[in-house]
C-alpha cells in the first residue's frame, strides 16, 4: 500500500540524497584523507563550500536517468536488466558527463558502457565473469539506485529486486548486494522510523555469507559496544576493512561500512547522519547521498535542516544528453516519482497529484512543505523568500516574498532560472550541458497577492525575461498591485532574436518616496510556463559551454563556432540535440552547408542517443529519412542533386505520424511513422565529413 504521506516522503528522500551529495562532494577527492578532513574541518555541521550553483554529479545522474527504463521500455511489464542497459546507452554522451569515464578496466561504469556498446547485454556486461571481481565490486552498484527505492515504497523485496537489476548492468557480487541493501532500506523507511529496523530490513535481502553482510555486522557489533564514538568505529574500519584490503579505485566494502556506521551513530537524525558519513572520508558524496536518501525518507521534510536545504533551493543540474532534462526542479521531479510509484503499485494516484505535474511544462504550485521551485531574488537585502502555508491561491501553499523598506526607484527581481552558462558555476564537474526550459512564444502566468504594511503608494511590478548572452532585460509594462487582492498575471514571452532566456519572472518596484518606505509581502502562486514556442538560434549570440555550443548537447564529433555558424566534423557518427525533450509536433528549419563527405542532416523527436528521426543529404544525389531505434534504418530516399559549399534551407517537420522534409521550400519527403511521438530536435552526421549549420528556427504546432 502507498502511504498517505508518500509524496512528501519522496520529496524529502530525493532532497536528502542531494543534500548529502553536496555536503560530501568537496572532500571526495582521494587527497582528502580521513585525517585531513578532520584536521581541516573538525566536526562538520554545515556545508564546507559555497557554490554559485552546484554542478552536476554522477551520484544524481544515475538515479534520474537509469530509472527512465520504466518510461522507455518497461512501461507495461516487469523490468529486466537490459531495460536499464538501454537507458545507459540512450542517455549518456560517450566519455562526457553522466559518470566517471576513467578508462576501460579502471572505471567500472566506463567498462560496462563499452561492454554494452560492443553488444554484451546486461547482466553479463557488469558480471565478475566479464570484468573480474575487483572491478565488479566497486561502489557504483549502490550509488545509482536510490530512486528505485523511492518508487517502490513499503515493498523492500521488490525494491531490492529492481535495485539488483539496475546494478547488474555494471556490477556484480557485493556491488549488487549494496544495491539490494539500499533499495530495501529506502523502501522500508517509508513505513518505519527506527533506523536499526531499517538497516536490519536491508540486510535481510542480501546473502549472510557475503562480505557486505560481514562488514555491516562488524560495525553493528562495534556500535553496540561503543555507541557514542563514531571515530573509534571509523578506526576499526580502517584497520580491518580499509582500502588497503579492498582494491580498485573505490571499493564498495569500506564505504558500506561507513554507511552503516553513519546511520547507527547518527541515531536516526538526518543532519548528523550525513555529517558523520562525510567526516568518515573515502567516497564521501556517495556515502552521504545514500544515507541521506534513507534518512530523508525516514525523517521527512521537517528533519532536513534549513542550513542544508536552503542552498539547494529545490533545484539540481545533471549531465545527460538532453540539456532540457539536465535542469531539474526537485518538487516537480518528486511528483513524477510519486506518480510512477502509484503506477508500479497499481494504485490510483490522487487527482491533486495528477493535476500538479505537467510533463514538458513549468508548473509550480508550492504545495510541498518548504518548496521554492528554484525561485530566486536579485537583491537579498531588499527582499527575502520563504515558503508559507498561510496564504495560497485556491490552495494552501505559496511563496512569500518580503519587501523590506524599499523606496521609489529601488527594485528587486523575483525569477525562475531556466538556463545556465558555464559562468554560473564554480567548477567543471561532470560537464553539464543545457537547453532552456522556456522559449519565446510560450505563455507565462502566475497569481500575485499584495499585503502591504507601509508606504504611501502600493507596490508595482513588471514581467520580464533576461537574455543569457547579451545580458539584456526585456521588460513588459509596469503594473500596480492592489492591496489585499489576488492579481492574475499573464504574458507571452517575446522574441529573443536568437538569444537564450536564463531568467523569467517579475521586477518588483516601490513607488513610495524615501520618507514612506514600502514594507510588506507579496505572495506568488500557480507559476506556469506552457504553450507552443516559436524561436530562433543565432550562433553569433552563442558560445561554447562545457565543451558544447549552446544550447546544443554534442555526442561524438568535433563542434565549433565559425563565422556565425556551428561546424561539425566527424570521422563517423556525430549528433547534437537541443530543445524541449517532450516536444511533440513542430518544424525545425536550418541552413545546412555540406562541406565534405556524406550525411548532412537535421533530427526531430530524438529521445536520446539511440532514438529519433534523422533526415537530410545522404549519399551523392539523394535526400533520405532515417529512423534511429538502437540502430539506423533508412525509411525512404528521393533523388536530389546537392553539391558541396552550397547553402540549403532545410525544414524537417513532425506532425502526429507525418514526417516531412523540405529543401528550399520544396517538399521532397512525406512519410508516416509512429515509432516516436515526442523528442528533441538537432543535427547529425552519419559518416565521415564536415557540415556547417546555421539560422535554426523552431516552431511548435
XYZ file of C-alpha atoms in Angstrom:
701
model
C 0.000 0.000 0.000
C 1.175 3.502 -0.836
C 1.399 5.522 2.421
C -0.688 8.676 2.846
C 2.388 10.907 3.099
C 4.094 9.278 0.123
C 4.722 12.394 -1.989
C 6.222 14.345 0.896
C 8.443 11.384 1.821
C 9.677 11.083 -1.778
C 10.410 14.804 -1.797
C 12.353 14.533 1.468
C 14.249 11.466 0.264
C 15.359 12.986 -3.027
C 16.257 16.245 -1.303
C 18.150 14.267 1.323
C 20.139 12.459 -1.341
C 21.194 15.709 -2.998
C 21.998 17.434 0.283
C 24.288 14.533 1.148
C 25.945 14.646 -2.264
C 26.536 18.397 -1.976
C 27.930 18.081 1.558
C 30.320 15.275 0.673
C 31.475 16.390 -2.782
C 34.152 18.939 -1.731
C 36.069 16.302 0.259
C 35.560 13.395 -2.165
C 38.966 13.536 -3.957
C 41.419 10.988 -2.560
C 43.784 13.716 -1.379
C 41.127 14.448 1.248
C 42.073 11.676 3.638
C 40.091 11.000 6.792
C 42.799 12.697 8.827
C 42.949 15.736 6.521
C 39.187 16.196 6.699
C 39.319 16.049 10.492
C 42.299 18.387 10.789
C 40.839 20.903 8.316
C 37.155 20.960 9.158
C 36.917 19.278 12.557
C 33.330 18.474 13.474
C 31.373 19.179 10.292
C 27.964 20.755 10.978
C 27.270 22.609 7.704
C 28.365 22.753 4.077
C 32.129 23.232 3.842
C 31.968 25.022 0.469
C 29.726 27.683 -1.007
C 28.874 27.185 -4.677
C 27.400 29.721 -7.076
C 25.415 26.736 -8.310
C 26.305 23.133 -7.531
C 27.409 21.434 -10.753
C 26.290 18.024 -11.975
C 27.261 14.907 -10.034
C 27.310 11.269 -11.098
C 25.552 10.277 -7.869
C 22.482 12.242 -9.043
C 22.779 11.466 -12.780
C 22.408 7.708 -12.385
C 19.321 7.719 -10.143
C 17.493 10.091 -12.502
C 18.376 8.725 -15.932
C 18.723 4.972 -15.388
C 15.235 4.970 -13.864
C 13.898 6.142 -17.227
C 13.939 2.484 -18.239
C 10.489 2.405 -16.603
C 9.250 5.009 -19.123
C 11.076 3.863 -22.230
C 10.894 0.060 -22.170
C 9.326 -1.419 -19.019
C 6.191 0.699 -19.353
C 3.673 -2.120 -19.070
C 5.697 -5.118 -17.950
C 8.251 -6.162 -15.367
C 11.719 -4.643 -15.526
C 14.691 -6.676 -16.801
C 18.375 -5.662 -16.574
C 18.653 -4.949 -20.294
C 15.998 -2.226 -19.962
C 18.355 -0.299 -17.683
C 21.259 -1.059 -20.017
C 19.380 0.610 -22.853
C 18.900 3.687 -20.668
C 22.686 3.777 -20.135
C 23.276 3.801 -23.888
C 20.478 6.241 -24.657
C 21.052 8.998 -22.094
C 24.842 9.127 -21.792
C 27.151 11.092 -24.066
C 30.121 8.814 -24.558
C 33.051 9.947 -22.373
C 31.175 13.104 -21.310
C 29.253 13.628 -18.071
C 26.919 11.018 -16.526
C 29.622 9.085 -14.628
C 33.395 8.753 -14.317
C 34.949 7.876 -17.688
C 38.187 6.656 -16.128
C 39.128 4.103 -18.751
C 38.221 0.549 -19.706
C 39.241 -1.837 -16.959
C 39.698 1.057 -14.491
C 36.285 2.697 -14.206
C 33.557 0.109 -13.650
C 30.970 2.278 -15.393
C 33.189 3.067 -18.380
C 33.914 -0.649 -18.709
C 30.232 -1.597 -18.553
C 29.309 1.074 -21.127
C 31.901 -0.219 -23.586
C 30.702 -3.776 -22.999
C 27.136 -2.730 -23.776
C 28.274 -0.836 -26.844
C 30.052 -3.963 -28.084
C 26.819 -5.938 -27.785
C 27.407 -7.635 -24.434
C 23.978 -7.476 -22.742
C 23.158 -6.920 -19.088
C 23.730 -8.540 -16.650
C 26.787 -10.046 -18.325
C 28.029 -6.505 -19.048
C 28.698 -5.997 -15.339
C 29.485 -9.557 -14.305
C 32.521 -10.866 -12.445
C 32.976 -13.355 -15.269
C 33.305 -10.499 -17.770
C 35.170 -7.872 -15.734
C 36.729 -9.598 -12.725
C 35.769 -9.353 -9.062
C 37.620 -6.163 -8.117
C 36.057 -4.091 -10.893
C 32.602 -5.590 -10.380
C 32.595 -4.776 -6.660
C 33.412 -1.077 -6.802
C 30.939 1.357 -5.222
C 28.780 2.217 -8.246
C 26.439 -0.687 -7.552
C 24.845 1.231 -4.723
C 25.268 4.898 -5.672
C 22.989 4.956 -8.735
C 19.946 3.210 -7.264
C 18.197 5.475 -4.731
C 15.205 6.230 -6.945
C 14.330 2.539 -7.303
C 13.635 2.523 -3.566
C 11.685 5.776 -3.807
C 9.242 4.401 -6.409
C 8.660 1.140 -4.525
C 7.600 2.266 -1.034
C 6.801 -0.281 1.666
C 7.892 -3.048 -0.694
C 11.516 -3.817 0.182
C 11.505 -7.157 -1.620
C 10.531 -5.630 -4.962
C 12.817 -2.654 -4.374
C 15.767 -4.984 -3.743
C 14.950 -6.925 -6.895
C 14.767 -3.838 -9.105
C 17.891 -2.432 -7.461
C 19.703 -5.646 -8.360
C 18.556 -5.439 -11.975
C 19.751 -1.844 -12.236
C 23.115 -2.504 -10.574
C 23.787 -5.639 -12.601
C 24.341 -3.549 -15.728
C 27.731 -2.568 -14.312
C 28.327 -4.552 -11.112
C 28.211 -7.989 -9.550
C 28.806 -9.702 -6.199
C 28.895 -7.231 -3.358
C 28.304 -4.452 -5.883
C 24.822 -5.881 -6.336
C 24.422 -6.555 -2.614
C 24.916 -2.847 -1.947
C 22.117 -2.009 -4.380
C 19.775 -4.560 -2.824
C 20.551 -3.318 0.679
C 19.941 0.362 0.000
C 16.849 -0.093 -2.170
C 15.260 -2.293 0.501
C 16.278 0.155 3.243
C 14.845 3.152 1.378
C 11.614 1.256 0.736
C 11.343 0.258 4.407
C 11.980 3.849 5.539
C 8.528 4.787 4.213
C 6.937 2.734 6.985
C 9.484 2.762 9.806
C 11.056 5.465 11.970
C 13.504 3.047 13.588
C 16.883 3.202 11.850
C 18.001 -0.145 13.248
C 14.871 -1.797 11.889
C 15.538 -0.191 8.508
C 19.153 -1.421 8.475
C 18.118 -4.923 9.515
C 15.480 -4.985 6.784
C 18.039 -4.007 4.156
C 20.469 -6.665 5.362
C 17.758 -9.341 5.232
C 17.778 -9.028 1.441
C 21.454 -9.842 0.915
C 23.302 -13.134 1.500
C 24.511 -13.702 5.063
C 27.646 -15.235 3.566
C 28.593 -12.036 1.734
C 31.411 -9.679 2.692
C 28.889 -6.812 2.607
C 26.876 -8.547 5.342
C 30.049 -9.236 7.322
C 31.236 -5.610 7.359
C 27.753 -4.468 8.354
C 27.696 -6.902 11.263
C 31.164 -5.811 12.360
C 30.010 -2.191 12.524
C 26.782 -3.107 14.314
C 28.699 -5.116 16.926
C 31.182 -2.293 17.482
C 28.356 0.221 17.800
C 26.579 -1.870 20.398
C 29.764 -1.914 22.478
C 30.770 1.732 21.756
C 27.574 3.661 20.949
C 28.952 7.194 21.342
C 32.264 7.304 19.460
C 31.935 7.114 15.704
C 35.620 7.923 15.226
C 36.614 4.792 17.143
C 34.389 2.796 14.800
C 35.990 4.512 11.812
C 39.417 3.417 13.120
C 38.141 -0.141 13.348
C 37.013 0.034 9.730
C 40.405 1.362 8.644
C 42.194 -1.458 10.473
C 40.064 -4.375 9.273
C 38.084 -3.235 6.232
C 40.084 -0.370 4.693
C 41.050 0.455 1.133
C 44.325 -1.400 1.556
C 42.334 -4.648 1.853
C 39.886 -3.972 -0.963
C 41.498 -2.894 -4.188
C 40.380 -0.791 -7.088
C 39.633 2.911 -7.253
C 36.668 2.952 -4.866
C 35.632 -0.416 -3.465
C 32.166 -0.898 -2.032
C 33.112 -2.705 1.190
C 34.907 0.085 3.126
C 32.185 2.511 2.048
C 29.427 0.094 3.027
C 30.966 0.091 6.493
C 30.882 3.900 6.587
C 27.210 3.955 5.557
C 26.170 1.527 8.306
C 28.341 3.466 10.766
C 26.799 6.821 9.844
C 23.228 5.554 10.102
C 23.863 4.000 13.512
C 25.886 6.791 15.067
C 23.568 9.378 13.550
C 20.925 7.810 15.805
C 18.078 8.447 13.414
C 18.816 12.144 12.879
C 19.197 13.176 9.243
C 21.661 16.020 9.640
C 24.062 14.218 11.943
C 23.983 11.108 9.766
C 25.143 12.876 6.598
C 27.732 14.818 8.617
C 29.235 11.623 10.024
C 29.245 9.994 6.580
C 31.188 12.989 5.260
C 33.646 13.159 8.155
C 34.499 9.470 7.726
C 36.103 10.123 4.340
C 36.548 7.686 1.449
C 33.711 8.157 -1.083
C 32.072 10.982 0.826
C 29.457 12.232 -1.632
C 28.284 8.712 -2.473
C 28.005 7.664 1.152
C 26.357 10.869 2.362
C 23.987 10.727 -0.614
C 22.891 7.143 0.033
C 22.307 7.590 3.755
C 20.724 10.972 3.008
C 18.026 9.237 0.958
C 17.274 6.706 3.702
C 17.172 9.291 6.480
C 15.360 11.823 4.310
C 12.512 9.381 3.766
C 12.524 8.249 7.392
C 12.684 11.715 8.979
C 10.594 13.581 6.436
C 10.864 17.217 5.432
C 10.956 18.514 8.997
C 14.128 16.547 9.650
C 16.137 18.398 6.980
C 17.895 21.405 8.489
C 17.353 24.801 6.901
C 21.134 25.305 6.631
C 21.316 22.306 4.313
C 18.076 22.778 2.465
C 18.219 26.478 1.573
C 21.312 26.333 -0.707
C 19.730 23.512 -2.714
C 16.745 25.820 -3.414
C 14.772 22.919 -4.877
C 16.996 22.565 -7.943
C 19.833 20.458 -9.282
C 21.534 20.182 -12.661
C 22.512 16.962 -14.390
C 24.644 15.887 -17.346
C 22.782 13.613 -19.739
C 22.491 14.031 -23.492
C 19.335 16.124 -23.007
C 20.082 19.686 -21.986
C 16.385 20.131 -21.190
C 16.255 17.206 -18.757
C 19.506 18.402 -17.186
C 17.634 21.262 -15.466
C 15.620 19.552 -12.743
C 13.079 21.093 -10.374
C 13.024 18.849 -7.297
C 9.352 19.258 -6.246
C 8.215 18.546 -9.811
C 10.515 15.525 -10.002
C 9.222 14.262 -6.653
C 5.708 14.366 -8.139
C 6.917 12.480 -11.206
C 8.472 9.806 -8.982
C 5.327 9.572 -6.869
C 3.136 9.106 -9.940
C 5.486 6.349 -11.074
C 5.247 4.771 -7.613
C 1.469 4.656 -7.827
C 1.731 3.114 -11.293
C 4.096 0.383 -10.110
C 1.865 -0.352 -7.114
C -1.136 -0.486 -9.455
C -2.921 2.090 -7.334
C -4.786 5.187 -8.449
C -2.853 8.376 -7.783
C -4.714 11.230 -6.082
C -6.274 13.651 -8.545
C -4.477 16.554 -6.882
C -1.135 14.891 -7.635
C -2.072 14.169 -11.238
C -3.133 17.768 -11.766
C 0.006 19.223 -10.191
C 2.521 17.689 -12.606
C 2.696 18.766 -16.236
C 5.262 16.873 -18.322
C 7.172 19.228 -20.592
C 5.802 22.331 -18.854
C 6.782 24.516 -15.923
C 4.158 24.357 -13.180
C 4.950 25.426 -9.628
C 2.093 25.210 -7.123
C 4.180 25.488 -3.912
C 2.144 22.750 -2.231
C 5.065 20.754 -0.829
C 6.341 21.928 2.571
C 9.108 24.490 2.237
C 9.133 24.301 -1.559
C 10.640 27.209 -3.501
C 10.962 25.684 -7.004
C 14.285 27.490 -7.533
C 12.652 30.934 -7.485
C 15.416 33.473 -6.883
C 15.978 37.119 -5.962
C 18.324 39.667 -7.489
C 18.728 41.543 -4.188
C 18.605 39.612 -0.919
C 18.925 42.849 1.076
C 15.714 44.390 -0.208
C 13.731 41.141 -0.357
C 13.683 37.646 1.123
C 11.873 34.441 0.177
C 10.022 31.997 2.386
C 7.530 29.231 1.691
C 4.243 29.539 3.538
C 1.015 27.625 4.051
C -0.724 30.737 5.375
C -1.726 32.261 2.071
C -2.325 30.367 -1.162
C -4.487 30.891 -4.226
C -7.223 28.223 -4.069
C -4.750 26.052 -2.151
C -2.557 26.069 0.945
C 0.962 26.791 -0.247
C 2.542 29.843 -1.835
C 5.854 31.661 -1.946
C 6.093 34.620 0.404
C 8.385 37.464 -0.696
C 9.093 40.046 1.993
C 9.991 43.503 0.658
C 11.713 45.478 3.376
C 11.661 49.307 3.302
C 12.001 49.813 -0.430
C 11.783 53.369 -1.717
C 10.970 54.844 -5.127
C 13.393 53.684 -7.815
C 14.503 50.569 -5.922
C 13.579 47.216 -7.378
C 14.206 43.523 -6.972
C 13.818 40.724 -9.492
C 11.833 37.639 -8.485
C 12.571 34.995 -11.084
C 12.885 31.378 -12.165
C 16.162 30.313 -13.788
C 15.503 28.162 -16.868
C 19.027 28.026 -18.304
C 22.679 28.099 -17.214
C 26.028 29.138 -18.669
C 29.468 27.974 -17.551
C 29.882 31.265 -15.691
C 27.018 30.264 -13.394
C 29.145 27.520 -11.833
C 32.143 27.374 -9.562
C 33.645 24.184 -11.004
C 33.713 21.846 -14.002
C 32.421 18.547 -12.625
C 30.699 16.118 -14.994
C 30.271 18.551 -17.923
C 26.598 19.554 -17.708
C 25.075 20.990 -20.881
C 21.784 22.835 -21.097
C 18.851 23.732 -23.307
C 16.448 26.270 -21.811
C 13.199 25.067 -20.297
C 11.328 28.181 -21.582
C 11.178 29.839 -25.012
C 9.682 32.724 -26.960
C 6.014 32.338 -27.779
C 5.153 30.492 -24.590
C 2.673 31.912 -22.079
C 3.809 32.800 -18.564
C 1.094 33.049 -15.922
C 1.114 33.472 -12.153
C -1.017 34.672 -9.276
C 0.278 37.565 -7.110
C -1.206 38.880 -3.861
C -0.107 42.096 -2.128
C -0.114 42.534 1.632
C 1.480 45.968 2.101
C 2.160 47.234 5.636
C 3.744 50.597 4.919
C 4.210 53.116 2.078
C 2.006 55.829 0.598
C 1.849 54.066 -2.783
C 1.124 50.418 -3.470
C 3.924 48.332 -4.985
C 4.238 47.754 -8.696
C 5.848 45.116 -10.865
C 6.754 44.361 -14.464
C 7.045 40.932 -16.068
C 10.442 40.419 -17.682
C 12.891 37.982 -19.229
C 16.677 38.158 -19.180
C 18.835 37.108 -22.139
C 21.715 34.805 -21.338
C 24.407 36.041 -23.704
C 23.576 39.696 -24.328
C 22.701 40.164 -20.605
C 19.730 42.282 -21.672
C 16.431 42.573 -19.780
C 13.274 42.615 -21.908
C 10.680 44.264 -19.682
C 6.919 44.349 -20.173
C 4.859 47.290 -18.917
C 4.694 48.072 -15.196
C 1.504 47.199 -13.340
C 0.343 48.487 -9.963
C -0.649 45.835 -7.434
C -3.867 46.139 -5.441
C -3.501 45.658 -1.719
C -5.285 42.591 -0.268
C -6.224 41.205 -3.695
C -5.007 38.381 -5.911
C -3.951 39.542 -9.352
C -3.863 37.282 -12.433
C -0.680 37.926 -14.375
C -0.156 36.591 -17.890
C 2.205 37.487 -20.716
C 3.643 35.950 -23.866
C 7.412 35.575 -23.888
C 8.655 37.952 -26.604
C 11.170 37.185 -29.322
C 14.784 36.986 -28.178
C 16.211 37.459 -31.702
C 18.229 34.261 -31.463
C 19.438 34.607 -27.862
C 18.503 32.296 -24.975
C 16.478 33.020 -21.831
C 18.072 32.495 -18.416
C 15.594 34.405 -16.220
C 11.822 34.789 -16.343
C 9.760 36.466 -13.667
C 8.811 39.896 -12.375
C 10.637 43.049 -11.331
C 9.139 44.255 -8.053
C 9.380 48.035 -7.631
C 8.480 50.554 -4.948
C 6.596 53.736 -5.840
C 6.781 55.241 -2.337
C 9.300 58.045 -1.643
C 12.071 57.513 0.894
C 10.092 59.007 3.798
C 7.305 56.454 3.213
C 9.353 53.324 2.537
C 7.363 50.335 1.307
C 7.218 47.340 3.625
C 5.149 44.180 3.333
C 4.803 40.913 1.446
C 3.712 39.621 -1.888
C 2.582 36.033 -2.319
C 3.357 34.117 -5.517
C 1.340 31.067 -6.541
C 0.450 28.944 -9.592
C 3.524 29.898 -11.607
C 3.164 28.354 -15.088
C 5.010 28.459 -18.408
C 3.335 26.499 -21.176
C 2.126 26.516 -24.756
C 3.832 26.205 -28.146
C 7.081 28.060 -28.727
C 8.448 29.903 -31.732
C 12.088 30.940 -31.610
C 15.407 31.058 -33.417
C 19.052 30.375 -32.570
C 21.600 32.927 -33.719
C 25.088 31.473 -33.410
C 26.630 34.932 -33.248
C 24.972 35.112 -29.801
C 26.078 31.683 -28.604
C 29.257 30.338 -27.078
C 30.953 27.141 -26.044
C 29.940 25.940 -22.578
C 31.362 22.767 -21.022
C 32.584 21.750 -24.479
C 29.257 22.154 -26.294
C 27.893 25.005 -28.387
C 24.891 26.450 -26.567
C 22.114 25.377 -26.480
C 23.150 22.036 -28.019
C 24.431 18.869 -26.405
C 27.053 17.129 -28.551
C 27.787 13.429 -28.726
C 30.814 12.442 -30.827
C 32.473 14.640 -33.418
C 34.231 17.997 -33.137
C 31.924 21.020 -32.904
C 32.950 24.661 -33.146
C 31.703 28.180 -33.884
C 32.974 29.896 -37.014
C 31.541 32.843 -38.952
C 28.235 32.677 -37.034
C 27.801 29.009 -37.888
C 28.105 25.772 -35.948
C 30.586 23.470 -37.648
C 30.559 19.710 -37.210
C 33.480 17.495 -38.175
C 33.413 13.746 -37.619
C 35.142 10.546 -38.612
C 31.861 8.675 -38.155
C 28.529 9.242 -36.480
C 28.066 12.548 -34.605
C 24.932 14.135 -33.170
C 23.806 17.274 -31.379
C 20.445 17.989 -29.727
C 18.517 20.873 -28.172
C 15.003 21.898 -27.197
C 12.168 20.567 -25.073
C 12.600 16.826 -24.557
C 8.816 16.361 -24.599
C 8.019 18.470 -27.695
C 5.557 16.640 -29.934
C 4.595 18.449 -33.133
C 6.965 21.027 -34.576
C 9.109 22.037 -37.520
C 12.826 22.779 -37.293
C 14.445 24.795 -40.093
C 18.156 25.456 -40.568
C 20.634 26.372 -43.257
C 22.846 23.385 -43.977
C 26.089 23.738 -45.913
C 27.670 20.386 -46.868
C 31.445 20.820 -46.771
C 32.834 17.302 -47.134
C 31.563 13.741 -47.098
C 28.007 12.454 -46.917
C 25.038 12.625 -44.484
C 24.385 16.242 -43.506
C 21.140 16.057 -41.523
C 18.577 17.509 -39.135
C 16.902 15.498 -36.379
C 13.453 15.514 -34.801
C 11.819 13.631 -31.935
C 15.174 12.498 -30.637
C 14.770 10.872 -27.237
C 18.473 10.323 -26.704
C 21.497 8.891 -28.439
C 19.624 5.799 -29.596
C 16.179 7.114 -30.546
C 14.973 9.644 -33.103
C 14.492 10.584 -36.745
C 17.249 11.997 -38.986
C 16.771 13.480 -42.446
C 18.771 15.425 -44.998
C 21.542 14.983 -47.542
C 22.617 11.379 -47.744
C 24.800 9.815 -50.414
C 25.543 11.929 -53.504
C 22.369 12.733 -55.402
C 19.920 11.725 -52.664
C 17.999 13.027 -49.662
C 16.989 10.387 -47.118
C 14.950 9.849 -43.953
C 16.315 7.542 -41.228
C 14.835 6.024 -38.099
C 17.282 5.510 -35.232
C 15.913 2.949 -32.781
C 19.079 1.481 -31.279
C 20.343 1.256 -34.843
C 19.705 3.188 -38.049
C 17.121 2.131 -40.641
C 16.648 4.070 -43.865
C 12.897 4.663 -44.189
C 12.950 6.328 -47.610
C 15.101 8.302 -50.021
C 14.476 10.558 -53.024
C 16.781 11.955 -55.713
C 18.194 15.434 -55.133
C 21.319 16.808 -56.768
C 23.061 18.520 -53.845
C 26.574 19.967 -54.005
C 29.297 20.959 -51.541
C 29.771 24.535 -50.303
C 26.188 25.414 -51.167
C 23.740 26.729 -48.575
C 20.399 24.901 -48.432
C 17.391 25.835 -46.287
C 16.213 22.523 -44.867
C 12.996 22.044 -42.877
C 12.105 18.863 -41.015
C 8.530 18.684 -39.743
C 6.861 16.168 -37.440
C 3.091 16.440 -37.087
C 1.419 13.426 -35.488
C 2.583 10.486 -37.654
C 3.539 12.611 -40.665
C 7.217 13.377 -41.202
C 8.037 15.905 -43.939
C 11.303 17.193 -45.352
C 11.523 20.417 -47.358
C 14.593 21.833 -49.114
C 14.495 25.449 -50.255
C 10.738 25.385 -49.682
C 10.023 22.327 -51.812
C 8.614 19.180 -50.197
C 10.824 16.201 -51.004
C 9.718 13.632 -48.407
C 6.340 12.880 -46.805
C 6.386 9.711 -44.732
C 4.167 8.272 -41.991
C 5.789 6.661 -38.954
C 4.559 6.370 -35.371
C 7.641 4.972 -33.636
C 8.377 8.196 -31.729
C 5.777 10.778 -30.760
C 7.972 13.352 -28.999
C 11.581 14.388 -28.517
C 14.314 16.953 -29.117
C 15.427 18.484 -32.400
C 19.024 18.662 -33.553
C 21.502 17.934 -36.291
C 23.692 14.978 -37.125
C 26.222 13.329 -39.349
C 26.177 9.574 -40.008
C 29.604 9.249 -41.619
C 32.966 10.969 -42.059
C 32.879 14.571 -43.204
C 32.168 18.213 -42.319
C 28.984 20.272 -42.196
C 28.063 23.865 -41.318
C 24.717 24.540 -39.608
C 23.177 27.978 -39.043
C 19.966 30.022 -38.673
C 17.962 27.493 -36.687
C 14.254 28.274 -36.375
C 11.828 26.195 -34.331
C 8.065 26.445 -34.431
C 5.788 24.213 -32.381
C 2.276 23.444 -33.639
